[in-house]
Coordinates of C-alpha atoms and ligand atoms in Angstrom, one line a residue:
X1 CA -58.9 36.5 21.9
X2 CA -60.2 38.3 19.1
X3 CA -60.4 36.0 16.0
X4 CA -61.4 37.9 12.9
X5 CA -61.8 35.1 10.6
X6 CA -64.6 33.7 13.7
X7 CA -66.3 36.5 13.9
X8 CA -67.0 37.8 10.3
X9 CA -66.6 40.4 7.6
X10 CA -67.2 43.5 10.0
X11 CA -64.8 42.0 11.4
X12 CA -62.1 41.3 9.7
X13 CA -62.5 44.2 8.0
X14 CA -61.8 46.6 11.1
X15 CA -58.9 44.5 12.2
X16 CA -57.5 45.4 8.2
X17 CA -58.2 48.5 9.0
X18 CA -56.8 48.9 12.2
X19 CA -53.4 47.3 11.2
X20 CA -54.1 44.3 13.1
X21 CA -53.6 42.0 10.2
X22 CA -52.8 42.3 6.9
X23 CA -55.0 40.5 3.7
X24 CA -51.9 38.4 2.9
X25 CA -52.2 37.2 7.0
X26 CA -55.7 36.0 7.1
X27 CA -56.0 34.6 3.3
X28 CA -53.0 32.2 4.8
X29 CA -54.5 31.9 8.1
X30 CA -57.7 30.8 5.7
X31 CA -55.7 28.4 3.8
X32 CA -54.4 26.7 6.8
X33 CA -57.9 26.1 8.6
X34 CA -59.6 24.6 5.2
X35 CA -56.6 22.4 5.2
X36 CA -56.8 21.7 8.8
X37 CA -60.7 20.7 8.9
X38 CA -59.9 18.7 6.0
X39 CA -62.1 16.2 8.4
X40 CA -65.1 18.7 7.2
X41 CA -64.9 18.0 3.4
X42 CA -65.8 21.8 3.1
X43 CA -63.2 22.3 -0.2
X44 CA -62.8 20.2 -3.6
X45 CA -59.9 22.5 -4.4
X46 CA -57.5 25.6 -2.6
X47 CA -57.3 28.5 -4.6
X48 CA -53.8 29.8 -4.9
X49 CA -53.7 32.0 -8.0
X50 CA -52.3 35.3 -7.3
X51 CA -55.1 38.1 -6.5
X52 CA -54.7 41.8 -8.5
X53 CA -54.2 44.2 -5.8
X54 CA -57.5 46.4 -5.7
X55 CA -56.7 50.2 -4.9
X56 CA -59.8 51.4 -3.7
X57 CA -61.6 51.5 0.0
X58 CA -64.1 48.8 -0.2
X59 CA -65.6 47.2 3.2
X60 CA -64.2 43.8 1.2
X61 CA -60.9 44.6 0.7
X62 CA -58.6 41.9 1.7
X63 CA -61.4 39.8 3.3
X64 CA -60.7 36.3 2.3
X65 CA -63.5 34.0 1.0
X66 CA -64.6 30.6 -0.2
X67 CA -66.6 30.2 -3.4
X68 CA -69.2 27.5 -4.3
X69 CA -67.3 25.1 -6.9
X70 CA -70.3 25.6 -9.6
X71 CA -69.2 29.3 -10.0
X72 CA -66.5 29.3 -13.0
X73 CA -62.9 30.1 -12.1
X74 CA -60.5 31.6 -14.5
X75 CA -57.5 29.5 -14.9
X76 CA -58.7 27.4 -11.8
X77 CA -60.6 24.0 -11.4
X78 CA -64.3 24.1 -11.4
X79 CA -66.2 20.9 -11.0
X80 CA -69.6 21.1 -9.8
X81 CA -68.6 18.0 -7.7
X82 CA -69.1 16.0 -10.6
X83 CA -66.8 13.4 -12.4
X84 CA -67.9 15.3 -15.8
X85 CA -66.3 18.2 -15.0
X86 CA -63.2 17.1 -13.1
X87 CA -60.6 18.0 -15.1
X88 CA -62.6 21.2 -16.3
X89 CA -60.7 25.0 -16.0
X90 CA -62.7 27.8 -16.8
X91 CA -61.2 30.1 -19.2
X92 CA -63.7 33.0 -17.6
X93 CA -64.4 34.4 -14.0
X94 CA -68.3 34.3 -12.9
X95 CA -69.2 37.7 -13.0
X96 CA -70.3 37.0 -9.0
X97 CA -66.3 36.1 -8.7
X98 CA -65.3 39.0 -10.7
X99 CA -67.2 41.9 -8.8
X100 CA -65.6 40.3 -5.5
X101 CA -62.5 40.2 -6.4
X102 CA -63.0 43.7 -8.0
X103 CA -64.0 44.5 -4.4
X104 CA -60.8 43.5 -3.0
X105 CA -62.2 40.2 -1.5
X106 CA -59.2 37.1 -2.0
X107 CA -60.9 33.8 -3.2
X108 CA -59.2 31.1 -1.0
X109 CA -60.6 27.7 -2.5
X110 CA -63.5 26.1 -4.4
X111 CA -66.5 24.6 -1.5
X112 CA -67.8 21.1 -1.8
X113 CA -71.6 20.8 -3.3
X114 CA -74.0 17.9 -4.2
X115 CA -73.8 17.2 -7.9
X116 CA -74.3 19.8 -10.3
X117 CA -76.2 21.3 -7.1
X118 CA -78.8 19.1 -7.1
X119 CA -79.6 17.4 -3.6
X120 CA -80.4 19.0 0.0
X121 CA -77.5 17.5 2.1
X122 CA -74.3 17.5 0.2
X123 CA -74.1 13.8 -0.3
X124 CA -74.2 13.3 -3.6
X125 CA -70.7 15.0 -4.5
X126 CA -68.1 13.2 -6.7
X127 CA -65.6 13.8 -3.8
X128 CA -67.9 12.5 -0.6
X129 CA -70.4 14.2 1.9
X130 CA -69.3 17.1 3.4
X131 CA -69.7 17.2 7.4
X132 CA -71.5 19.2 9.7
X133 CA -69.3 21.4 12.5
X134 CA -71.7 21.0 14.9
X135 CA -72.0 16.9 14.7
X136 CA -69.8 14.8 12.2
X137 CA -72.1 12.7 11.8
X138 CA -74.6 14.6 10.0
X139 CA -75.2 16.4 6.9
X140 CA -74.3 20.0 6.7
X141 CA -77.4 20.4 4.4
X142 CA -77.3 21.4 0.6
X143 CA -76.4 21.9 -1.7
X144 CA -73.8 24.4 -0.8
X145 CA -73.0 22.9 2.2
X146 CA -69.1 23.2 1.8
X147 CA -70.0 26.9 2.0
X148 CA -72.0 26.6 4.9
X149 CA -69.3 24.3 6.5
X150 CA -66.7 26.4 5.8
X151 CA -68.5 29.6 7.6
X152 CA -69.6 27.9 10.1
X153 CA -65.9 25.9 11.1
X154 CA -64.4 29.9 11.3
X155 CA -62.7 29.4 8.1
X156 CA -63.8 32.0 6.3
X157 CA -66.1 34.5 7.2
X158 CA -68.3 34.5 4.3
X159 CA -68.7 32.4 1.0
X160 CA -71.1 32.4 -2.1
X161 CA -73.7 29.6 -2.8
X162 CA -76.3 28.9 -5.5
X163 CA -79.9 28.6 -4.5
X164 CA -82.4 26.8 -7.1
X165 CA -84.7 25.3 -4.0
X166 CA -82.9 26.5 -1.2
X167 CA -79.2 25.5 -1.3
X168 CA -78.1 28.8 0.2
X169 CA -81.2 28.9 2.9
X170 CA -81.4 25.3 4.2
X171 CA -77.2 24.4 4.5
X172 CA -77.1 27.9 6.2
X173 CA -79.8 26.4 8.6
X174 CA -78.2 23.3 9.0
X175 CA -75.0 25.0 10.0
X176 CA -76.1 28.0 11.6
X177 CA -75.1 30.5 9.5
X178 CA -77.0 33.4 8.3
X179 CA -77.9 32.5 4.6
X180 CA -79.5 35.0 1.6
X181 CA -80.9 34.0 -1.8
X182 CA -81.7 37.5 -3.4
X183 CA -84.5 38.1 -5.9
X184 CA -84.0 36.7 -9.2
X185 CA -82.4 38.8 -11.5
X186 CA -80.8 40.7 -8.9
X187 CA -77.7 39.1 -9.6
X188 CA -76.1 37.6 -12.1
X189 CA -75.5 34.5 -13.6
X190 CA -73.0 34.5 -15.7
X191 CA -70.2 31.7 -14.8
X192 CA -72.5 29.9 -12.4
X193 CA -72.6 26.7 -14.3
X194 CA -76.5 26.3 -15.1
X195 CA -78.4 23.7 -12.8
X196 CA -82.4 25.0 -14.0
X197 CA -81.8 28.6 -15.4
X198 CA -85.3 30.2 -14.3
X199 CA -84.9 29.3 -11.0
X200 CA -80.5 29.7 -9.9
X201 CA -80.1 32.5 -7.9
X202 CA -76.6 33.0 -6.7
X203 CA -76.2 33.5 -2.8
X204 CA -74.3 34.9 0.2
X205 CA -73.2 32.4 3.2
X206 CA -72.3 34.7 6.4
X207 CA -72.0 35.3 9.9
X208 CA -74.6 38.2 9.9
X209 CA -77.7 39.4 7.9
X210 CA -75.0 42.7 8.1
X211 CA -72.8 40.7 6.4
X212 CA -74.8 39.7 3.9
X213 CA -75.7 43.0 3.1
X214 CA -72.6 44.0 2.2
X215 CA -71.5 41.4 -0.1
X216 CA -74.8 42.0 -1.6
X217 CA -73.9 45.5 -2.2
X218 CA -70.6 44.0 -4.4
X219 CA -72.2 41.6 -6.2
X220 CA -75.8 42.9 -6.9
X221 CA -76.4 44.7 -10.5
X222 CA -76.7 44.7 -13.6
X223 CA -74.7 42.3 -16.0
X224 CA -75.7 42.2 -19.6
X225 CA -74.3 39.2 -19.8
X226 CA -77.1 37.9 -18.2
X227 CA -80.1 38.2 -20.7
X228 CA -82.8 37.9 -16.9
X229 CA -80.8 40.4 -14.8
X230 CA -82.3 42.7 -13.6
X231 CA -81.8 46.9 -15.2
X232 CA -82.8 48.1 -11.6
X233 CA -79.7 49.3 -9.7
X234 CA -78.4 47.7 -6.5
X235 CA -79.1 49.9 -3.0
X236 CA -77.2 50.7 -0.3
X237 CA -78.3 47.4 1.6
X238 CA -75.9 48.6 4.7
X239 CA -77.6 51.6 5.1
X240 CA -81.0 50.6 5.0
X241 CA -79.9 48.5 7.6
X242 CA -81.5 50.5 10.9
X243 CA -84.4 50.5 9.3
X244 CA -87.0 50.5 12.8
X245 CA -89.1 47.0 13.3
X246 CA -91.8 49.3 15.0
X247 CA -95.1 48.5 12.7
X248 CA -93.6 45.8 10.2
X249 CA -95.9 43.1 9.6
X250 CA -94.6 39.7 9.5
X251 CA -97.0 36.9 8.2
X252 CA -96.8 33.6 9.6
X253 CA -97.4 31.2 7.2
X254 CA -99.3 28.5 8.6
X255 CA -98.7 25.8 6.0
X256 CA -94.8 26.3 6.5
X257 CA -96.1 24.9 10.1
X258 CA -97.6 22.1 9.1
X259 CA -97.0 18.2 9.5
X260 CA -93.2 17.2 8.9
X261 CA -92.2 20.1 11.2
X262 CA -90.3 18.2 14.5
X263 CA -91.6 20.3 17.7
X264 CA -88.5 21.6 18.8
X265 CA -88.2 23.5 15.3
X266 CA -91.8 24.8 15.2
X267 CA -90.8 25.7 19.3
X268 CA -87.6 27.9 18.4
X269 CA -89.1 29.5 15.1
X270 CA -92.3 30.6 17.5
X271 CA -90.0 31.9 20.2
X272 CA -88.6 33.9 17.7
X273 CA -91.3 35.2 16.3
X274 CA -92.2 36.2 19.8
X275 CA -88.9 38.5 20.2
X276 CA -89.9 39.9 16.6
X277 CA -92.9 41.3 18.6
X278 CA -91.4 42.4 21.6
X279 CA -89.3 44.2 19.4
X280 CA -92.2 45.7 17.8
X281 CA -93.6 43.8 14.7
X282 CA -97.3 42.6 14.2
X283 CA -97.4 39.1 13.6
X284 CA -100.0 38.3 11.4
X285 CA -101.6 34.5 10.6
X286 CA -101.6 34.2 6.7
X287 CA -102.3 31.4 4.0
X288 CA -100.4 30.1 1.4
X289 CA -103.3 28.1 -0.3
X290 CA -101.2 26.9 -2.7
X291 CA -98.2 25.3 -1.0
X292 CA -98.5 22.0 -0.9
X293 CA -97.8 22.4 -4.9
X294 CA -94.5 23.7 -4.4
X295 CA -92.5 20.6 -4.1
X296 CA -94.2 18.5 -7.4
X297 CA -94.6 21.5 -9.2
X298 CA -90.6 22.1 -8.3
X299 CA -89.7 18.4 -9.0
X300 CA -90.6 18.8 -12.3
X301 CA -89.4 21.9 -13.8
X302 CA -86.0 22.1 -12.2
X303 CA -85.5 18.6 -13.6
X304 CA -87.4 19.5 -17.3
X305 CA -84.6 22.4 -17.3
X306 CA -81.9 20.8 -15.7
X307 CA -82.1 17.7 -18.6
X308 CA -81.7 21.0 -21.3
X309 CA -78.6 22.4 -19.6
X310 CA -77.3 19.3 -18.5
X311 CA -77.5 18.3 -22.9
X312 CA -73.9 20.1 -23.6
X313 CA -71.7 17.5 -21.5
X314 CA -72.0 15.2 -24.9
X315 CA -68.3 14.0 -24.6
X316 CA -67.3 16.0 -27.4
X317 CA -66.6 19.6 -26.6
X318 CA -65.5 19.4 -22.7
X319 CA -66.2 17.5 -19.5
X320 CA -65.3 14.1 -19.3
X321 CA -65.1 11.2 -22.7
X322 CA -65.3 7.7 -22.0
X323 CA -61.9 6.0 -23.8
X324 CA -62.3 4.0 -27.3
X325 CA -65.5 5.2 -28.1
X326 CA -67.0 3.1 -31.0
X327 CA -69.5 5.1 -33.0
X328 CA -70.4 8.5 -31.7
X329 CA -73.9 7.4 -29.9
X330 CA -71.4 5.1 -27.9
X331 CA -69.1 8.1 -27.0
X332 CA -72.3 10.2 -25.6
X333 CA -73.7 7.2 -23.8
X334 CA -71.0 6.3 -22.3
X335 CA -69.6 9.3 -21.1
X336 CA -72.5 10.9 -20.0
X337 CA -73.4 7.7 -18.0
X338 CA -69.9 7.6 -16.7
X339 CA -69.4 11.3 -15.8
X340 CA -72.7 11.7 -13.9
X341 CA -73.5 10.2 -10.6
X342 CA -76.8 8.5 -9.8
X343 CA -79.1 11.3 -8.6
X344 CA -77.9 14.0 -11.1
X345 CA -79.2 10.8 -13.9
X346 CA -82.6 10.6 -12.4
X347 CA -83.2 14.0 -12.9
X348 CA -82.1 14.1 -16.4
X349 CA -84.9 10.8 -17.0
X350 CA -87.2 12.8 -15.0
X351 CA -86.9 16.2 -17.0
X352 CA -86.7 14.3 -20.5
X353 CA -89.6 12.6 -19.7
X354 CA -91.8 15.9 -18.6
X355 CA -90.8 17.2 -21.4
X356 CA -91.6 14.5 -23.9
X357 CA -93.8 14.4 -26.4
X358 CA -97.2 13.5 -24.9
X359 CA -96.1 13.8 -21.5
X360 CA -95.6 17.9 -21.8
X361 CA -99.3 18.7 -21.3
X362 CA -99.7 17.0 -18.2
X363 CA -96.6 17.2 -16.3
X364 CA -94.6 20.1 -17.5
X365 CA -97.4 22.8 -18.4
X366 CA -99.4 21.4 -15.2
X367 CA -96.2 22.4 -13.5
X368 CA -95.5 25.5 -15.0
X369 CA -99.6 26.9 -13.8
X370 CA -99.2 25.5 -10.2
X371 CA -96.1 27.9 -10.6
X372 CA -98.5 31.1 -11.3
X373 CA -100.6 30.2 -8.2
X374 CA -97.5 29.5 -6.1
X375 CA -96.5 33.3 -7.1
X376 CA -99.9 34.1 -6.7
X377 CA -100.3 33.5 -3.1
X378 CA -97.1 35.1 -2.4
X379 CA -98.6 38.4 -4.4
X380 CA -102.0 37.9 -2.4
X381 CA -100.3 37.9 1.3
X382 CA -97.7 40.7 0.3
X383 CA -100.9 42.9 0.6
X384 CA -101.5 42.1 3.9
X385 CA -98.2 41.5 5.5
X386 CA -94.5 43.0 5.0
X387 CA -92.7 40.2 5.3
X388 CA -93.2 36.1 5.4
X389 CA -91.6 34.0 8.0
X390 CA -91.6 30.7 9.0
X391 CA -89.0 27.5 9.6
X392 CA -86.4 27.3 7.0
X393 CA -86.5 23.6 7.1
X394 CA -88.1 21.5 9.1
X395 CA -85.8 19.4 10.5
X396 CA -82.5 20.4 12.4
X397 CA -79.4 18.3 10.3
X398 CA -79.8 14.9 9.7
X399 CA -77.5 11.7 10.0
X400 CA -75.1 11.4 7.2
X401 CA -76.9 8.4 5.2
X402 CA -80.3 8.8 6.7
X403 CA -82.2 10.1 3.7
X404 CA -80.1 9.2 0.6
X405 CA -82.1 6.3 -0.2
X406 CA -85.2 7.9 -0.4
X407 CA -85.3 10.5 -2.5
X408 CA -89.1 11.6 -1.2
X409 CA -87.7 12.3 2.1
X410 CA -84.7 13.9 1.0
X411 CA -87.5 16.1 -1.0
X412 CA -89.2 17.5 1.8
X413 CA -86.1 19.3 3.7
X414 CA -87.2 21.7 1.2
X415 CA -90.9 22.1 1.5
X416 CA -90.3 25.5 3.1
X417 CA -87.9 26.7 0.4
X418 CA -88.8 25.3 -3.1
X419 CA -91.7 28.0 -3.5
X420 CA -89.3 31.2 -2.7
X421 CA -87.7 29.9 -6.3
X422 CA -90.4 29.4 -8.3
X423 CA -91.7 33.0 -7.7
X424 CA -88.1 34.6 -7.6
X425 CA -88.5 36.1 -4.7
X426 CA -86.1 36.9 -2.0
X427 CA -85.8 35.0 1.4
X428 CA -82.9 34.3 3.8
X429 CA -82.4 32.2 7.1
X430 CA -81.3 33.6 9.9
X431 CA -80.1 31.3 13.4
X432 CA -83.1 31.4 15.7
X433 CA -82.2 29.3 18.3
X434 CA -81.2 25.6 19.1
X435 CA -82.9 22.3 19.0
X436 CA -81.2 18.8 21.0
X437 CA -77.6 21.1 20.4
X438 CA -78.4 21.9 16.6
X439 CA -79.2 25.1 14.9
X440 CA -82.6 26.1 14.1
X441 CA -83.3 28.7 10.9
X442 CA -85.3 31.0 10.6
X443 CA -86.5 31.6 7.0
X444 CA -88.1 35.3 6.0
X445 CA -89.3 36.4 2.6
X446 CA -89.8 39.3 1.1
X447 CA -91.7 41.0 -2.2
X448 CA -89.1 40.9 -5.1
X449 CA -86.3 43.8 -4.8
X450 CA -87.1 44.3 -0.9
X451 CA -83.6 42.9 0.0
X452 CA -83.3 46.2 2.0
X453 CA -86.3 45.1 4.5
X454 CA -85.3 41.7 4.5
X455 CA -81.4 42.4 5.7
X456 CA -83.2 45.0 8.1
X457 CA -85.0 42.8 9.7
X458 CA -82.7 40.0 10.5
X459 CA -80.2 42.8 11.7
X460 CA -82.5 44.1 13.8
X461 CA -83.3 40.7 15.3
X462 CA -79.6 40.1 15.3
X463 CA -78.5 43.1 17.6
X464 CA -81.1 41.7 20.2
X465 CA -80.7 38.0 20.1
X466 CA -77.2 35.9 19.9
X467 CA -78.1 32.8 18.2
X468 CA -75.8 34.1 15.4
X469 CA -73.2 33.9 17.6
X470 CA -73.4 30.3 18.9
X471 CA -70.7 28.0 17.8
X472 CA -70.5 24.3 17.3
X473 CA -69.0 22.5 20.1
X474 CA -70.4 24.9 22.5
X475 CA -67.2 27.6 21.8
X476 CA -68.2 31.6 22.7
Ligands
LIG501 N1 -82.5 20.4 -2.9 C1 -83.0 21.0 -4.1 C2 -82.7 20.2 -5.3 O1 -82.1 19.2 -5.2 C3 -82.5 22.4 -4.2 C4 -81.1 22.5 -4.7 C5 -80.6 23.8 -5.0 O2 -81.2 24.8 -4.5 N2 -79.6 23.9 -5.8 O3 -83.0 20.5 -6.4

């Protein structure tokens, strides 16, 4: 039995076409599986406002999908699963939400997240972990792991994400899913609620690196809106997509290898690697020398910018107020210690301690140069290689619980991510096989603006390989 929804956008798209379905049929069919895996956690809220019908032939038209609940909403609930922003409706649509929907896609519901984004397994939402498809009992990964939950459950076939440190890459490895954080500036910002501004990067959850590719097409641009997008305009990612492996140079990245990498992981990524060269790429052994700064270096400025943006929720203009304030330092005290869970407060201490007087020289600036040579090594190896590859995370999903109460731990699921950010580049994680019954990612980075060889790529490895289309519970 076909199953559109299953399968993906291609899909669903020629079973529109073909008059197998209509868009009103498969956003309802999407409504009733979020609602039915209500077990998964995937969705803070359903999205039933009324889409505009969009005319025009776009490969997205009347494909339903699920957005991250940090992108702003008009006239709909956004929360960044945080108590500060429960009650909170957007008067504005994120411009990633508006091109969509311009598309013809129909927004079926809001995905869970960790708080304000900030966490790598999508336990620290004001509305409770979200659940992986493939075991229960673990974490789908984060933070956008409603998205990746939802994808991966054959609720919808595609959603968006936000990756700062690799909340689209690491949930879409946790879930198998194929998962794409775009350069920075690619695509814009506006109405993603800010988490740490020089490093958000709005995202694409999928079946497919095809997929990918063409949501990418709809949502990448120029915005002036956004004063860091980018003026370079989007390509035709879908039909750079046959673009021949045959000579492409993929560096392995020995440090992304290293110690913290469980065997079976560092096994599946190297068998994948090996079909890269069967199908005709040159793997070459690079260094990152610089690496092992990524995570402090990122656990300092996400945090520094995170305590700026996170300022505004004061109590006074929107987000939650305690009740009977007594004197106006009481009402931001309280409410800001009352609206914000545990983790997304020790990152505001964190970041206004970087950033304090005295403290600035050697823990934010020290940051901000171990950034330089982070972006440096990248710019060194790009010489040598086309491409970077290496695991996504490395781990498969962990047990629900088993890292929240060390926050160290919970740090390095992202060793392999954290450093994509801090030089903007692009990356994306691909299934590339299966560890004890768990997906395995794949991660592969590219030079900034080389979304078209990075989508190639995966396709390419995707039209030989069927990791991508493995389901949870052992279902074709
Ligand atoms: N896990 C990282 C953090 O907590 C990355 C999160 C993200 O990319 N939004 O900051």
């Amino acid at each position: 039995m076909s199953d559109p929804l299953d399968e993906g956008l291609r899909a669903c798209a020629e079973a529109l076409r073909e008059n197998r379905t209509d868009a009103d049929a498969l956003a309802g069919e999407a409504r009733r599986r979020a609602a039915a895996r209500d077990d998964l956690n995937a969705f803070v809220s359903l999205d039933t406002r009324v889409p505009a019908r969009s005319a025009h032939a776009s490969p997205l038209a009347g494909v339903p999908f699920a957005q991250k609940d940090n992108f702003c909403t008009a006239g709909l609930r956004t929360t960044c699963a945080s108590r500060m922003l429960d009650g909170f409706v957007p008067p504005y649509e994120s411009a990633v939400g508006e091109r969509l929907q311009a598309a013809g896609a129909v927004s079926i519901g809001k995905t869970n997240l960790d708080e304000f984004a900030m966490g790598s397994s999508n336990e620290t939402s004001h509305y409770g972990p979200v659940r992986n498809p493939w075991d229960p009992t673990r974490v789908p990964g984060g933070s956008s792991g409603g998205s990746a939950a939802a994808v991966a459950a054959g609720i919808v076939p595609f959603a968006t994400g936000s990756d700062t440190g690799g909340s689209v890459r690491q949930p879409a490895a946790f879930c198998g899913v194929t998962g794409l954080k775009p350069t920075y500036g690619r695509v814009s910002r506006w109405g993603l609620i800010a988490y740490a501004s020089s490093l958000d990067c709005p995202g694409v959850l999928a079946r497919s690196a095809e997929d990918c590719a063409c949501v990418l097409g709809a949502i990448a641009g120029h915005d002036p809106r956004d004063a860091t997008s980018a003026a370079r305009p989007a390509e035709d990612y879908l039909a750079a997509l046959d673009a021949p492996l045959a000579g492409l140079r993929i560096g392995v990245a020995r440090p992304y290898f290293g110690a913290g990498v469980e065997a079976g992981v560092g096994a599946a990524v190297q068998a994948a690697l090996a079909e890269y060269e069967r199908l005709g790429a040159r793997l070459v052994e690079i260094d990152l020398p610089h690496a092992h700064l990524a995570i402090p270096a990122y656990y300092v400025i996400a945090p520094a910018e995170a305590s700026s943006n996170l300022a505004r929720y004061d109590g006074v203009r929107f987000g939650h107020r305690c009740a009977h304030p007594r004197s106006l330092e009481d009402l931001y005290t309280r409410s800001r210690a009352e609206g914000f869970g545990a983790e997304v407060r020790r990152r505001i201490l964190i970041g206004t301690f970087a950033l304090s007087a005295g403290y600035y020289d050697a823990y934010y600036l020290s940051a901000q140069k171990a950034r330089r040579l982070i972006a440096g090594d990248f710019d060194a190896a790009f010489a040598q290689v086309d491409l970077i590859a290496g695991p996504t995370a490395p781990t498969t999903a962990f047990a629900l619980g088993e890292k929240s109460a060390d926050p160290l731990a919970m740090a390095a699921a992202d060793v392999n991510t954290v450093a994509v950010n801090l030089a903007g580049l692009p990356a994306l994680s691909i299934p590339a096989g299966l560890h004890a019954g768990l997906p395995v990612g794949l991660q592969l980075i590219a030079p900034a603006f080389a979304e078209a060889r990075l989508l190639a790529a995966a396709h390419r490895f995707q039209q030989a390989t069927d990791w991508h289309r493995r389901r949870p519970g052992g279902r074709p």
